[in-house]
Amino acid sequence: MTVESTAARSTSRRSGTGGKRATKKAASAPGDAGSTTGTTAKTAKRSKPAGSKPAKAAKTAKPTKAAKTAQPARTARSAKPRAAGQGANGSAGPELVQLLTPEGERVEHPDYAIDLSAEELRGLYRDMVLTRRFDSEATSLQRQGELGLWASLLGQEAAQIGSGRALRDDDYVFPTYREHGVAWCRGVDPTKLLGMFRGVNNGGWDPTTNNFHLYTIVIGSQALHATGYAMGVSLDGADSAVIAYFGDGASSQGDVAEAFTFSAVYNAPVVFFCQNNQWAISEPAERQSRVPIYQRAAGFGFPGVRVDGNDVLACLAVTRAAVERARSGQGPMLVEAFTYRMGAHTTSDDPTRYRRDEERAEWEAKDPIARLRAYLEKDGLADDAFFASIDEESEAMGKHVREAIRTMPDPDTMAIFENVYADGHALVDEERAQFAEYLASFADSAESAGEGR
Amino acid sequence: MAAAATSTTSTTPASPDAAASGTPDVRKMPIAKALNESLRSAMENDPKVLVMGEDVGKLGGVFRITDGLQKDFGEQRVIDTPLAESGIVGSAIGLALRGYRPVVEIQFDGFVFPAYDQIVTQLAKMHARALGKIKLPVVIRIPYAGGIGAVEHHSESPEALFAHVAGLKCVSPSNASDAYWMMRQSIESDDPVVFFEPKRRYWDKGEVDVTAIPAPLHAARVAREGGDLTLAAYGPMVKTCLEVANAAQEEGRSLEVIDMRSMSPMDFDTVQKSVEKTGRLVVVHEAPVFLGTGSEIAARITERCFYHLEAPVLRVGGFHAPYPPARLEDEYLPGLDRVLDAVDRALAY
């Protein structure tokens, strides 16, 4: 288990440029099979012949110390004998796209630039803080018995806010069940997310209101829905993009592989956003893959890139590029956000049984919110009043969520029979009527007893 | 059976309210062609209707059900897919969410299971999960059942596995007219429909009136009237049951044959009405009898017709064994003799 990944190696203080390949290298490959070799090849970046490695497509490039030499960072990876089972995390370092170090220092990347105003930066900070607050409130509410279960996103705020803020309103999101931060970016009322965890519904919102699909619990299924939706976008001639979220565990699912295949052969405008949070309940990412997850894209003929998932700026920049690529007809792209699940899988899980405390501590030092705050403070992009206002807003949100959950009504019993079918179904009608009659029989006896009816 | 094929064994409905919509346009065609014509007319009527599956394009499908559609509607609407059934159904779900009405072909019954998760876990439940805010108008066509001497996995009858799932509707036509109209209705349905096509009857011809007002998609139909016993069947077994009724008639017994047409929902009212008249019911399907659709019919009719029944409801169908190799399928499949045997047993009570 590598876990010492990201930050550590993310030294990348890439001093400038190795040649600013602002190039959208990806620009060339239309996403079909050709891109594997195509993309790669063409990018000069590959200094070494590196044989096999199909350049993980373009954007991968990763600066590293090595990279100081102008070119080719990415090659570092290619040169390795990957076959030997480097594991899902590989040597996470070199290829990791990073724009903000764990210490809050802005660094540049040759392929992914970002230029945000102070206001935008403060906005990202606010998003992450409020998302974390909502999440911790939900965890507390589960402990208090208000929710049956909660899946915390603690630690993954940057991956979700960065990617979520890269989207347009007309884009469409297919989440797992942990994308509370993305939901926030889409404008979904946070309290709506609690319904299924409280047990009052199995989804509970209209996906078309915010172009944010229902949470999907079965692992990886939504990657295909996103792909089909994206095929529809293409058929419509629209320039919207679709983004499918999933995790390191889901990367093993056949549906995810099939989604890669379908999206590639139809050149569908979909971004696969994998949050590799290192753990699928108790199984480490190494149990899911022998190669770094982002490298799988190459085999399907589209680019894959690994981004520091605790760096909101990098997640935003890379997702923007991927979404732009989709919009402009270049097909799918895989983004692997290298992050960490700071909490348990869900409130039912006990991570002390399978992972070390030190590991969590290591990731704590790479906290996504702390690093952005450090940057804002250091560069004078936000003052104390701003931070105080966010704290205040955060408190207010917590209160709102607590009140909302405590007043959330249980569904009507007969809701069991609602919306089973759009056009109705004789059996459902029959059973509904029978059950209503059965329930009414109690009411009758109660009434007759009480009121002498 | 060849001799009788003209009149009494015809599975074609007498004439579904034909006149109602003006000049009838009646054509004789096999079930396969009726399905093809139905898909074609649905695509002409609604640009959102898509056909997708393995080999459905240039080849026209392994049974040629989609023959010529890609040529006329283009590769964007008649989509050859990668060989991945879960991917086919999963992406069809996404297309439906985008506003399309995909008609998906699963090449053979035994190949549907890689897609079973997407069908059962996602497709069937999504409308309810969204509190009714989204609709999933996806049709899953499955050529099913045996009788064509095929290799393993090409002759199965998995309908009960789908009918059991809330959120899905399941139908199976037995004749060309129903093939045409039930396909049109399934495509127009806002619910997911698993459409079971009786592959061994693909080439059976019947009259199709494309101007008729069809019967409701989920209504059963009395295919032949009789007074001594009711046979209930659907899909490929309707023809078998009509042959049984012919044979029984020669022995002086009058059998009523009901074409169930829909396995979810099931039209128990029509069966009930018949059994209240005959007092005896035999249900016939190719699928294994154990926990099959016939079990549900038997249970429901026993509840509804307890005082009318002169005999227990009997079931004739497949055995609790894998579908046998082709050289044994004539023995395995319910045929004239096995159904007549059950009829005799029911009448002996």
CSV table of N, CA and C in Angstrom, one decimal, chain A residues 10 65 87 289:
chain,number,residue,atom,x,y,z
A,10,SER,N,4.4,15.3,-4.4
A,10,SER,CA,4.0,16.3,-5.3
A,10,SER,C,4.9,17.5,-5.2
A,65,LYS,N,10.2,16.4,-10.1
A,65,LYS,CA,11.5,16.9,-10.1
A,65,LYS,C,12.2,16.6,-11.4
A,87,GLY,N,0.8,-1.8,-9.1
A,87,GLY,CA,-0.3,-1.5,-8.3
A,87,GLY,C,-1.1,-0.3,-8.7
A,289,SER,N,-6.5,-2.9,-8.9
A,289,SER,CA,-5.8,-2.7,-10.2
A,289,SER,C,-4.3,-2.9,-10.1
